[in-house]
């Protein structure tokens, strides 16, 4: 009987690893240290490679408490990571030096049941730390991602810890199962569990732009778009990408701006045009506080230690 088990096609590039399934195509960059292309049914989902992120645009309460002064090194920490190493495993066996010229030993017809690539990224902090991001492609094409942050004594508190997906165009809407409305670790008691649909990428007209739009305790999220950057693709048909928890619920934000764009703007008219979807899958996010905005810090249980290890995982479908 013919073996009908799911198969992954493996493409060993000079400095990339390609993995194709029936409906998805992944390209991982050895030099960039992340997933640089994710296509589902021929539609591209990434505008930039996936990267760990540590900064959120300061809130009024953050400014008032001096949090930016204490933790400002995290603003640039996620912008310029260095790839210290990577490991490729095919069918759970490590592949030594899969880059050029060694990749010439492989044909265009290489297949596997599973594939994994783990990047070790050096983060420019003082003291220095590293983050490991593991991408595991299962036989059915689902992608499981696990990120591990290695704390170092002396590092300041983190604003947040997550993995950022910058998508080529704005989402038409997104749907998720979690808590209603905007919720943060210290502002979620009123959130009602359920399934919710959000049109577009709402952004409140704050006088001074700041972080917003976090959704806590999420089981799954589905982002829907109807436009691409492919000039030959004139279809307006909707297409979606789904994110699911593995073991623990996750938090996320979906905004039309990156955190550094929000941080650079002192007024809303200084923000760039809304062109992309910036999805941040969150392992941790700092509370917002609110005792006052002129000195009171976020309560201690809602801080994120930079000295401790943190990890989280989720699945992309």
PDB file of C-alpha atoms in Angstrom:
ATOM      1  CA  UNK A   1       0.000   0.000   0.000  1.00  0.00           C
ATOM      2  CA  UNK A   2       1.241   3.487  -0.853  1.00  0.00           C
ATOM      3  CA  UNK A   3       2.498   5.522   2.090  1.00  0.00           C
ATOM      4  CA  UNK A   4       0.138   8.471   2.442  1.00  0.00           C
ATOM      5  CA  UNK A   5       1.874  10.018   5.476  1.00  0.00           C
ATOM      6  CA  UNK A   6       2.298  13.796   5.165  1.00  0.00           C
ATOM      7  CA  UNK A   7       5.613  14.814   3.623  1.00  0.00           C
ATOM      8  CA  UNK A   8       7.644  17.991   3.749  1.00  0.00           C
ATOM      9  CA  UNK A   9       9.778  18.974   0.808  1.00  0.00           C
ATOM     10  CA  UNK A  10      13.123  20.335   2.021  1.00  0.00           C
ATOM     11  CA  UNK A  11      15.037  22.888  -0.071  1.00  0.00           C
ATOM     12  CA  UNK A  12      18.629  23.457   1.043  1.00  0.00           C
ATOM     13  CA  UNK A  13      19.530  26.956  -0.156  1.00  0.00           C
ATOM     14  CA  UNK A  14      22.928  28.612   0.092  1.00  0.00           C
ATOM     15  CA  UNK A  15      21.877  30.629   3.143  1.00  0.00           C
ATOM     16  CA  UNK A  16      18.249  29.614   3.589  1.00  0.00           C
ATOM     17  CA  UNK A  17      16.202  26.569   4.445  1.00  0.00           C
ATOM     18  CA  UNK A  18      12.978  26.116   2.490  1.00  0.00           C
ATOM     19  CA  UNK A  19      10.158  23.820   3.567  1.00  0.00           C
ATOM     20  CA  UNK A  20       7.138  23.165   1.350  1.00  0.00           C
ATOM     21  CA  UNK A  21       3.894  21.428   2.216  1.00  0.00           C
ATOM     22  CA  UNK A  22       0.640  21.034   0.321  1.00  0.00           C
ATOM     23  CA  UNK A  23      -0.568  24.531   1.230  1.00  0.00           C
ATOM     24  CA  UNK A  24       2.387  26.314   2.860  1.00  0.00           C
ATOM     25  CA  UNK A  25       5.909  27.372   1.991  1.00  0.00           C
ATOM     26  CA  UNK A  26       8.383  28.479   4.671  1.00  0.00           C
ATOM     27  CA  UNK A  27      11.779  30.103   4.099  1.00  0.00           C
ATOM     28  CA  UNK A  28      14.157  30.499   7.044  1.00  0.00           C
ATOM     29  CA  UNK A  29      17.187  32.785   6.754  1.00  0.00           C
ATOM     30  CA  UNK A  30      20.418  31.601   8.370  1.00  0.00           C
ATOM     31  CA  UNK A  31      21.891  35.108   8.191  1.00  0.00           C
ATOM     32  CA  UNK A  32      18.822  36.995   9.434  1.00  0.00           C
ATOM     33  CA  UNK A  33      17.987  34.463  12.096  1.00  0.00           C
ATOM     34  CA  UNK A  34      14.288  34.072  11.502  1.00  0.00           C
ATOM     35  CA  UNK A  35      11.394  33.107   9.274  1.00  0.00           C
ATOM     36  CA  UNK A  36      11.559  35.473   6.289  1.00  0.00           C
ATOM     37  CA  UNK A  37       8.738  34.084   4.163  1.00  0.00           C
ATOM     38  CA  UNK A  38       5.508  32.313   5.032  1.00  0.00           C
ATOM     39  CA  UNK A  39       3.148  31.589   2.171  1.00  0.00           C
ATOM     40  CA  UNK A  40      -0.200  29.891   2.589  1.00  0.00           C
ATOM     41  CA  UNK A  41      -2.122  28.980  -0.562  1.00  0.00           C
ATOM     42  CA  UNK A  42       0.308  31.224  -2.454  1.00  0.00           C
ATOM     43  CA  UNK A  43      -0.341  34.327  -0.326  1.00  0.00           C
ATOM     44  CA  UNK A  44       2.649  35.918   1.420  1.00  0.00           C
ATOM     45  CA  UNK A  45       2.227  36.624   5.127  1.00  0.00           C
ATOM     46  CA  UNK A  46       5.531  38.266   6.009  1.00  0.00           C
ATOM     47  CA  UNK A  47       6.929  41.671   5.091  1.00  0.00           C
ATOM     48  CA  UNK A  48       9.962  41.289   7.371  1.00  0.00           C
ATOM     49  CA  UNK A  49      11.484  38.297   9.105  1.00  0.00           C
ATOM     50  CA  UNK A  50      10.069  37.254  12.465  1.00  0.00           C
ATOM     51  CA  UNK A  51      12.081  38.637  15.387  1.00  0.00           C
ATOM     52  CA  UNK A  52      11.935  38.759  19.184  1.00  0.00           C
ATOM     53  CA  UNK A  53      10.730  42.097  20.506  1.00  0.00           C
ATOM     54  CA  UNK A  54      11.122  43.652  23.937  1.00  0.00           C
ATOM     55  CA  UNK A  55       9.779  47.203  23.742  1.00  0.00           C
ATOM     56  CA  UNK A  56       6.344  48.720  23.968  1.00  0.00           C
ATOM     57  CA  UNK A  57       5.659  52.385  23.303  1.00  0.00           C
ATOM     58  CA  UNK A  58       5.667  54.083  26.702  1.00  0.00           C
ATOM     59  CA  UNK A  59       2.279  54.729  28.256  1.00  0.00           C
ATOM     60  CA  UNK A  60       1.482  57.901  30.195  1.00  0.00           C
ATOM     61  CA  UNK A  61       1.977  55.924  33.398  1.00  0.00           C
ATOM     62  CA  UNK A  62       5.349  54.603  32.163  1.00  0.00           C
ATOM     63  CA  UNK A  63       6.523  58.147  31.472  1.00  0.00           C
ATOM     64  CA  UNK A  64       5.337  59.428  34.813  1.00  0.00           C
ATOM     65  CA  UNK A  65       7.082  56.672  36.757  1.00  0.00           C
ATOM     66  CA  UNK A  66      10.394  57.017  34.887  1.00  0.00           C
ATOM     67  CA  UNK A  67      10.165  53.524  33.427  1.00  0.00           C
ATOM     68  CA  UNK A  68      11.692  54.669  30.128  1.00  0.00           C
ATOM     69  CA  UNK A  69      14.790  55.920  31.944  1.00  0.00           C
ATOM     70  CA  UNK A  70      15.220  52.647  33.813  1.00  0.00           C
ATOM     71  CA  UNK A  71      14.579  50.244  30.922  1.00  0.00           C
ATOM     72  CA  UNK A  72      15.483  52.201  27.781  1.00  0.00           C
ATOM     73  CA  UNK A  73      18.110  49.682  26.630  1.00  0.00           C
ATOM     74  CA  UNK A  74      15.256  47.398  25.520  1.00  0.00           C
ATOM     75  CA  UNK A  75      14.191  49.966  22.889  1.00  0.00           C
ATOM     76  CA  UNK A  76      17.103  49.088  20.608  1.00  0.00           C
ATOM     77  CA  UNK A  77      17.715  45.557  21.850  1.00  0.00           C
ATOM     78  CA  UNK A  78      15.330  43.923  19.408  1.00  0.00           C
ATOM     79  CA  UNK A  79      16.381  45.968  16.382  1.00  0.00           C
ATOM     80  CA  UNK A  80      19.887  44.620  15.803  1.00  0.00           C
ATOM     81  CA  UNK A  81      20.265  41.038  17.058  1.00  0.00           C
ATOM     82  CA  UNK A  82      23.204  38.948  15.881  1.00  0.00           C
ATOM     83  CA  UNK A  83      22.813  35.328  14.826  1.00  0.00           C
ATOM     84  CA  UNK A  84      25.262  33.461  17.044  1.00  0.00           C
ATOM     85  CA  UNK A  85      24.323  30.070  15.680  1.00  0.00           C
ATOM     86  CA  UNK A  86      21.609  27.812  14.334  1.00  0.00           C
ATOM     87  CA  UNK A  87      20.791  24.120  14.350  1.00  0.00           C
ATOM     88  CA  UNK A  88      18.861  22.261  11.641  1.00  0.00           C
ATOM     89  CA  UNK A  89      17.232  18.915  12.378  1.00  0.00           C
ATOM     90  CA  UNK A  90      15.497  16.864   9.698  1.00  0.00           C
ATOM     91  CA  UNK A  91      13.523  13.868  10.959  1.00  0.00           C
ATOM     92  CA  UNK A  92      15.045  14.676  14.382  1.00  0.00           C
ATOM     93  CA  UNK A  93      18.611  14.214  13.069  1.00  0.00           C
ATOM     94  CA  UNK A  94      20.975  17.187  13.034  1.00  0.00           C
ATOM     95  CA  UNK A  95      22.228  18.311   9.633  1.00  0.00           C
ATOM     96  CA  UNK A  96      25.804  19.605   9.853  1.00  0.00           C
ATOM     97  CA  UNK A  97      26.586  22.799   7.930  1.00  0.00           C
ATOM     98  CA  UNK A  98      23.655  22.823   5.492  1.00  0.00           C
ATOM     99  CA  UNK A  99      24.921  26.065   3.868  1.00  0.00           C
ATOM    100  CA  UNK A 100      26.897  26.526   0.640  1.00  0.00           C
ATOM    101  CA  UNK A 101      28.835  24.696  -0.664  1.00  0.00           C
ATOM    102  CA  UNK A 102      27.771  21.692   1.440  1.00  0.00           C
ATOM    103  CA  UNK A 103      24.167  22.094   0.333  1.00  0.00           C
ATOM    104  CA  UNK A 104      25.167  20.971  -3.172  1.00  0.00           C
ATOM    105  CA  UNK A 105      25.039  17.359  -2.002  1.00  0.00           C
ATOM    106  CA  UNK A 106      21.254  17.562  -1.794  1.00  0.00           C
ATOM    107  CA  UNK A 107      18.854  17.153  -4.703  1.00  0.00           C
ATOM    108  CA  UNK A 108      15.684  19.079  -5.447  1.00  0.00           C
ATOM    109  CA  UNK A 109      13.664  16.085  -4.288  1.00  0.00           C
ATOM    110  CA  UNK A 110      14.479  15.881  -0.576  1.00  0.00           C
ATOM    111  CA  UNK A 111      11.548  14.923   1.663  1.00  0.00           C
ATOM    112  CA  UNK A 112      11.004  14.497   5.394  1.00  0.00           C
ATOM    113  CA  UNK A 113       8.316  13.962   8.010  1.00  0.00           C
ATOM    114  CA  UNK A 114       9.491  16.753  10.325  1.00  0.00           C
ATOM    115  CA  UNK A 115      11.908  19.672  10.177  1.00  0.00           C
ATOM    116  CA  UNK A 116      13.246  21.960  12.881  1.00  0.00           C
ATOM    117  CA  UNK A 117      15.523  24.988  12.920  1.00  0.00           C
ATOM    118  CA  UNK A 118      16.685  26.683  16.113  1.00  0.00           C
ATOM    119  CA  UNK A 119      18.261  30.144  16.064  1.00  0.00           C
ATOM    120  CA  UNK A 120      20.382  31.531  18.879  1.00  0.00           C
ATOM    121  CA  UNK A 121      20.224  35.322  18.771  1.00  0.00           C
ATOM    122  CA  UNK A 122      22.603  37.533  20.714  1.00  0.00           C
ATOM    123  CA  UNK A 123      20.844  40.602  22.083  1.00  0.00           C
ATOM    124  CA  UNK A 124      22.862  43.809  22.517  1.00  0.00           C
ATOM    125  CA  UNK A 125      22.206  44.500  26.175  1.00  0.00           C
ATOM    126  CA  UNK A 126      24.531  45.159  29.107  1.00  0.00           C
ATOM    127  CA  UNK A 127      25.082  42.527  30.357  1.00  0.00           C
ATOM    128  CA  UNK A 128      24.563  40.603  27.146  1.00  0.00           C
ATOM    129  CA  UNK A 129      21.838  38.002  26.812  1.00  0.00           C
ATOM    130  CA  UNK A 130      20.588  35.551  24.205  1.00  0.00           C
ATOM    131  CA  UNK A 131      17.219  34.383  22.945  1.00  0.00           C
ATOM    132  CA  UNK A 132      16.595  30.997  21.336  1.00  0.00           C
ATOM    133  CA  UNK A 133      13.776  30.718  18.804  1.00  0.00           C
ATOM    134  CA  UNK A 134      12.863  27.207  17.646  1.00  0.00           C
ATOM    135  CA  UNK A 135      10.676  26.588  14.578  1.00  0.00           C
ATOM    136  CA  UNK A 136       9.294  23.058  14.221  1.00  0.00           C
ATOM    137  CA  UNK A 137       7.396  22.161  11.042  1.00  0.00           C
ATOM    138  CA  UNK A 138       5.165  19.142  11.510  1.00  0.00           C
ATOM    139  CA  UNK A 139       4.221  16.679   8.808  1.00  0.00           C
ATOM    140  CA  UNK A 140       0.835  18.321   8.284  1.00  0.00           C
ATOM    141  CA  UNK A 141       2.507  21.691   7.652  1.00  0.00           C
ATOM    142  CA  UNK A 142       1.667  23.313  10.986  1.00  0.00           C
ATOM    143  CA  UNK A 143       4.480  25.420  12.465  1.00  0.00           C
ATOM    144  CA  UNK A 144       5.179  25.261  16.184  1.00  0.00           C
ATOM    145  CA  UNK A 145       7.294  28.121  17.521  1.00  0.00           C
ATOM    146  CA  UNK A 146       9.020  28.182  20.892  1.00  0.00           C
ATOM    147  CA  UNK A 147      10.938  31.208  22.164  1.00  0.00           C
ATOM    148  CA  UNK A 148      13.250  31.080  25.185  1.00  0.00           C
ATOM    149  CA  UNK A 149      14.686  34.211  26.799  1.00  0.00           C
ATOM    150  CA  UNK A 150      17.747  33.704  29.000  1.00  0.00           C
ATOM    151  CA  UNK A 151      17.800  36.204  31.848  1.00  0.00           C
ATOM    152  CA  UNK A 152      20.994  37.818  33.104  1.00  0.00           C
ATOM    153  CA  UNK A 153      21.611  39.364  36.509  1.00  0.00           C
ATOM    154  CA  UNK A 154      21.704  43.145  36.231  1.00  0.00           C
ATOM    155  CA  UNK A 155      19.306  43.512  33.300  1.00  0.00           C
ATOM    156  CA  UNK A 156      16.435  45.982  33.817  1.00  0.00           C
ATOM    157  CA  UNK A 157      12.758  45.096  33.747  1.00  0.00           C
ATOM    158  CA  UNK A 158      11.281  44.210  30.372  1.00  0.00           C
ATOM    159  CA  UNK A 159       8.417  46.250  28.876  1.00  0.00           C
ATOM    160  CA  UNK A 160       7.259  43.075  27.111  1.00  0.00           C
ATOM    161  CA  UNK A 161       8.585  39.877  25.615  1.00  0.00           C
ATOM    162  CA  UNK A 162       7.249  38.514  22.359  1.00  0.00           C
ATOM    163  CA  UNK A 163       7.754  37.531  18.740  1.00  0.00           C
ATOM    164  CA  UNK A 164       6.773  40.039  16.069  1.00  0.00           C
ATOM    165  CA  UNK A 165       5.171  39.288  12.696  1.00  0.00           C
ATOM    166  CA  UNK A 166       5.064  42.228  10.272  1.00  0.00           C
ATOM    167  CA  UNK A 167       2.547  41.433   7.548  1.00  0.00           C
ATOM    168  CA  UNK A 168       2.579  43.026   4.061  1.00  0.00           C
ATOM    169  CA  UNK A 169      -0.856  44.688   4.210  1.00  0.00           C
ATOM    170  CA  UNK A 170      -3.444  45.749   6.749  1.00  0.00           C
ATOM    171  CA  UNK A 171      -5.766  43.151   8.171  1.00  0.00           C
ATOM    172  CA  UNK A 172      -9.397  43.436   7.167  1.00  0.00           C
ATOM    173  CA  UNK A 173     -10.393  41.940  10.503  1.00  0.00           C
ATOM    174  CA  UNK A 174      -9.252  39.491  13.136  1.00  0.00           C
ATOM    175  CA  UNK A 175     -11.109  37.029  15.308  1.00  0.00           C
ATOM    176  CA  UNK A 176     -10.000  35.456  18.559  1.00  0.00           C
ATOM    177  CA  UNK A 177     -11.148  33.409  21.524  1.00  0.00           C
ATOM    178  CA  UNK A 178     -10.220  35.124  24.754  1.00  0.00           C
ATOM    179  CA  UNK A 179     -11.286  38.108  26.834  1.00  0.00           C
ATOM    180  CA  UNK A 180     -13.462  40.926  25.540  1.00  0.00           C
ATOM    181  CA  UNK A 181     -11.953  44.306  24.752  1.00  0.00           C
ATOM    182  CA  UNK A 182      -8.471  45.556  25.521  1.00  0.00           C
ATOM    183  CA  UNK A 183      -6.934  43.752  28.496  1.00  0.00           C
ATOM    184  CA  UNK A 184      -3.584  43.885  30.309  1.00  0.00           C
ATOM    185  CA  UNK A 185      -2.246  41.727  33.170  1.00  0.00           C
ATOM    186  CA  UNK A 186      -3.520  44.233  35.741  1.00  0.00           C
ATOM    187  CA  UNK A 187      -6.594  45.267  33.748  1.00  0.00           C
ATOM    188  CA  UNK A 188      -8.458  42.106  32.793  1.00  0.00           C
ATOM    189  CA  UNK A 189     -10.895  41.361  35.619  1.00  0.00           C
ATOM    190  CA  UNK A 190     -13.746  42.832  33.567  1.00  0.00           C
ATOM    191  CA  UNK A 191     -12.904  40.886  30.418  1.00  0.00           C
ATOM    192  CA  UNK A 192     -15.611  38.403  29.441  1.00  0.00           C
ATOM    193  CA  UNK A 193     -14.448  35.086  27.897  1.00  0.00           C
ATOM    194  CA  UNK A 194     -15.823  34.475  24.425  1.00  0.00           C
ATOM    195  CA  UNK A 195     -15.162  34.637  20.685  1.00  0.00           C
ATOM    196  CA  UNK A 196     -14.755  38.158  19.325  1.00  0.00           C
ATOM    197  CA  UNK A 197     -14.321  39.733  15.906  1.00  0.00           C
ATOM    198  CA  UNK A 198     -12.525  43.063  15.488  1.00  0.00           C
ATOM    199  CA  UNK A 199     -12.846  45.020  12.247  1.00  0.00           C
ATOM    200  CA  UNK A 200      -9.610  46.456  10.872  1.00  0.00           C
ATOM    201  CA  UNK A 201      -6.774  47.416  13.205  1.00  0.00           C
ATOM    202  CA  UNK A 202      -8.261  49.915  15.662  1.00  0.00           C
ATOM    203  CA  UNK A 203      -5.925  52.519  17.132  1.00  0.00           C
ATOM    204  CA  UNK A 204      -7.225  55.066  19.677  1.00  0.00           C
ATOM    205  CA  UNK A 205      -6.462  58.742  18.878  1.00  0.00           C
ATOM    206  CA  UNK A 206      -4.266  59.350  21.930  1.00  0.00           C
ATOM    207  CA  UNK A 207      -2.872  62.867  22.193  1.00  0.00           C
ATOM    208  CA  UNK A 208       0.542  61.212  22.567  1.00  0.00           C
ATOM    209  CA  UNK A 209       0.685  57.773  20.862  1.00  0.00           C
ATOM    210  CA  UNK A 210       1.333  54.906  23.254  1.00  0.00           C
ATOM    211  CA  UNK A 211       1.045  51.157  23.560  1.00  0.00           C
ATOM    212  CA  UNK A 212      -2.474  49.751  23.332  1.00  0.00           C
ATOM    213  CA  UNK A 213      -4.585  46.901  22.000  1.00  0.00           C
ATOM    214  CA  UNK A 214      -3.333  43.953  24.047  1.00  0.00           C
ATOM    215  CA  UNK A 215      -5.620  40.929  24.429  1.00  0.00           C
ATOM    216  CA  UNK A 216      -4.847  38.566  27.319  1.00  0.00           C
ATOM    217  CA  UNK A 217      -5.656  34.882  27.902  1.00  0.00           C
ATOM    218  CA  UNK A 218      -6.159  34.008  24.235  1.00  0.00           C
ATOM    219  CA  UNK A 219      -6.731  30.454  22.984  1.00  0.00           C
ATOM    220  CA  UNK A 220      -6.573  31.167  19.264  1.00  0.00           C
ATOM    221  CA  UNK A 221      -6.350  34.072  16.847  1.00  0.00           C
ATOM    222  CA  UNK A 222      -7.191  34.301  13.146  1.00  0.00           C
ATOM    223  CA  UNK A 223      -5.945  37.242  11.060  1.00  0.00           C
ATOM    224  CA  UNK A 224      -7.802  37.912   7.795  1.00  0.00           C
ATOM    225  CA  UNK A 225      -6.547  40.037   4.889  1.00  0.00           C
ATOM    226  CA  UNK A 226      -7.866  40.657   1.390  1.00  0.00           C
ATOM    227  CA  UNK A 227      -4.875  42.378  -0.254  1.00  0.00           C
ATOM    228  CA  UNK A 228      -1.300  41.435  -1.130  1.00  0.00           C
ATOM    229  CA  UNK A 229       1.727  43.298  -2.511  1.00  0.00           C
ATOM    230  CA  UNK A 230       1.719  41.056  -5.594  1.00  0.00           C
ATOM    231  CA  UNK A 231       0.826  43.360  -8.496  1.00  0.00           C
ATOM    232  CA  UNK A 232      -0.387  40.363 -10.506  1.00  0.00           C
ATOM    233  CA  UNK A 233      -2.858  39.373  -7.781  1.00  0.00           C
ATOM    234  CA  UNK A 234      -6.058  41.389  -8.229  1.00  0.00           C
ATOM    235  CA  UNK A 235      -8.240  39.122  -6.128  1.00  0.00           C
ATOM    236  CA  UNK A 236     -10.177  40.646  -3.245  1.00  0.00           C
ATOM    237  CA  UNK A 237     -11.010  37.266  -1.778  1.00  0.00           C
ATOM    238  CA  UNK A 238     -10.304  37.030   1.941  1.00  0.00           C
ATOM    239  CA  UNK A 239      -7.549  34.745   3.225  1.00  0.00           C
ATOM    240  CA  UNK A 240      -6.554  33.931   6.801  1.00  0.00           C
ATOM    241  CA  UNK A 241      -3.739  32.716   9.018  1.00  0.00           C
ATOM    242  CA  UNK A 242      -4.444  31.091  12.364  1.00  0.00           C
ATOM    243  CA  UNK A 243      -2.440  31.087  15.602  1.00  0.00           C
ATOM    244  CA  UNK A 244      -3.233  28.645  18.405  1.00  0.00           C
ATOM    245  CA  UNK A 245      -1.948  28.075  21.911  1.00  0.00           C
ATOM    246  CA  UNK A 246       0.111  24.958  22.554  1.00  0.00           C
ATOM    247  CA  UNK A 247      -0.219  24.465  26.308  1.00  0.00           C
ATOM    248  CA  UNK A 248      -0.813  27.883  27.889  1.00  0.00           C
ATOM    249  CA  UNK A 249      -2.956  30.756  26.653  1.00  0.00           C
ATOM    250  CA  UNK A 250      -1.111  33.627  24.992  1.00  0.00           C
ATOM    251  CA  UNK A 251      -1.526  37.383  24.718  1.00  0.00           C
ATOM    252  CA  UNK A 252      -1.264  39.397  21.507  1.00  0.00           C
ATOM    253  CA  UNK A 253      -1.656  42.801  19.946  1.00  0.00           C
ATOM    254  CA  UNK A 254      -2.494  43.572  16.303  1.00  0.00           C
ATOM    255  CA  UNK A 255      -1.775  47.194  15.357  1.00  0.00           C
ATOM    256  CA  UNK A 256      -1.011  49.182  12.193  1.00  0.00           C
ATOM    257  CA  UNK A 257       2.268  50.490  13.688  1.00  0.00           C
ATOM    258  CA  UNK A 258       5.491  49.143  15.148  1.00  0.00           C
ATOM    259  CA  UNK A 259       6.386  50.029  18.730  1.00  0.00           C
ATOM    260  CA  UNK A 260       9.298  52.210  17.599  1.00  0.00           C
ATOM    261  CA  UNK A 261       7.009  54.154  15.244  1.00  0.00           C
ATOM    262  CA  UNK A 262       4.663  54.866  18.140  1.00  0.00           C
ATOM    263  CA  UNK A 263       7.597  55.825  20.354  1.00  0.00           C
ATOM    264  CA  UNK A 264       8.939  58.289  17.775  1.00  0.00           C
ATOM    265  CA  UNK A 265       5.632  60.148  17.400  1.00  0.00           C
ATOM    266  CA  UNK A 266       4.820  62.886  19.894  1.00  0.00           C
ATOM    267  CA  UNK A 267       1.383  63.444  18.307  1.00  0.00           C
ATOM    268  CA  UNK A 268      -0.880  61.198  16.251  1.00  0.00           C
ATOM    269  CA  UNK A 269      -0.382  63.198  13.026  1.00  0.00           C
ATOM    270  CA  UNK A 270       3.305  62.247  13.123  1.00  0.00           C
ATOM    271  CA  UNK A 271       2.537  58.551  12.670  1.00  0.00           C
ATOM    272  CA  UNK A 272       3.213  56.991   9.233  1.00  0.00           C
ATOM    273  CA  UNK A 273       0.383  55.814   6.954  1.00  0.00           C
ATOM    274  CA  UNK A 274      -1.345  52.633   8.078  1.00  0.00           C
ATOM    275  CA  UNK A 275      -0.003  50.076   5.608  1.00  0.00           C
ATOM    276  CA  UNK A 276       0.974  46.926   7.513  1.00  0.00           C
ATOM    277  CA  UNK A 277      -0.295  44.565  10.174  1.00  0.00           C
ATOM    278  CA  UNK A 278       2.067  44.376  13.142  1.00  0.00           C
ATOM    279  CA  UNK A 279       1.169  41.266  15.110  1.00  0.00           C
ATOM    280  CA  UNK A 280       3.041  40.722  18.368  1.00  0.00           C
ATOM    281  CA  UNK A 281       2.624  37.317  19.978  1.00  0.00           C
ATOM    282  CA  UNK A 282       3.318  37.948  23.640  1.00  0.00           C
ATOM    283  CA  UNK A 283       4.916  35.757  26.266  1.00  0.00           C
ATOM    284  CA  UNK A 284       4.800  38.580  28.813  1.00  0.00           C
ATOM    285  CA  UNK A 285       3.610  42.176  28.896  1.00  0.00           C
ATOM    286  CA  UNK A 286       4.035  44.721  31.654  1.00  0.00           C
ATOM    287  CA  UNK A 287       0.954  46.007  33.441  1.00  0.00           C
ATOM    288  CA  UNK A 288      -0.318  49.523  32.759  1.00  0.00           C
ATOM    289  CA  UNK A 289      -0.644  50.737  36.348  1.00  0.00           C
ATOM    290  CA  UNK A 290      -2.926  53.689  36.936  1.00  0.00           C
ATOM    291  CA  UNK A 291      -2.545  54.550  40.616  1.00  0.00           C
ATOM    292  CA  UNK A 292      -1.403  57.905  39.261  1.00  0.00           C
ATOM    293  CA  UNK A 293       0.557  59.183  36.262  1.00  0.00           C
ATOM    294  CA  UNK A 294       3.137  61.267  38.103  1.00  0.00           C
ATOM    295  CA  UNK A 295       5.371  58.757  39.838  1.00  0.00           C
ATOM    296  CA  UNK A 296       3.534  55.596  40.884  1.00  0.00           C
ATOM    297  CA  UNK A 297       4.940  52.423  39.343  1.00  0.00           C
ATOM    298  CA  UNK A 298       3.028  49.400  38.107  1.00  0.00           C
ATOM    299  CA  UNK A 299       2.326  47.047  41.007  1.00  0.00           C
ATOM    300  CA  UNK A 300       5.070  44.463  41.597  1.00  0.00           C
ATOM    301  CA  UNK A 301       3.203  41.320  40.394  1.00  0.00           C
ATOM    302  CA  UNK A 302       2.872  42.913  36.943  1.00  0.00           C
ATOM    303  CA  UNK A 303       6.577  43.642  36.372  1.00  0.00           C
ATOM    304  CA  UNK A 304       8.668  41.440  34.035  1.00  0.00           C
ATOM    305  CA  UNK A 305      12.095  40.536  35.362  1.00  0.00           C
ATOM    306  CA  UNK A 306      14.984  40.817  32.920  1.00  0.00           C
ATOM    307  CA  UNK A 307      17.039  38.615  35.232  1.00  0.00           C
ATOM    308  CA  UNK A 308      14.795  35.553  35.002  1.00  0.00           C
ATOM    309  CA  UNK A 309      14.311  33.061  32.160  1.00  0.00           C
ATOM    310  CA  UNK A 310      11.044  33.188  30.213  1.00  0.00           C
ATOM    311  CA  UNK A 311       9.633  30.979  27.472  1.00  0.00           C
ATOM    312  CA  UNK A 312       6.427  30.501  25.517  1.00  0.00           C
ATOM    313  CA  UNK A 313       5.161  28.660  22.482  1.00  0.00           C
ATOM    314  CA  UNK A 314       2.312  28.661  19.991  1.00  0.00           C
ATOM    315  CA  UNK A 315       1.343  27.067  16.692  1.00  0.00           C
ATOM    316  CA  UNK A 316       0.766  28.692  13.292  1.00  0.00           C
ATOM    317  CA  UNK A 317      -1.790  26.976  11.055  1.00  0.00           C
TER     318      UNK A 317
END
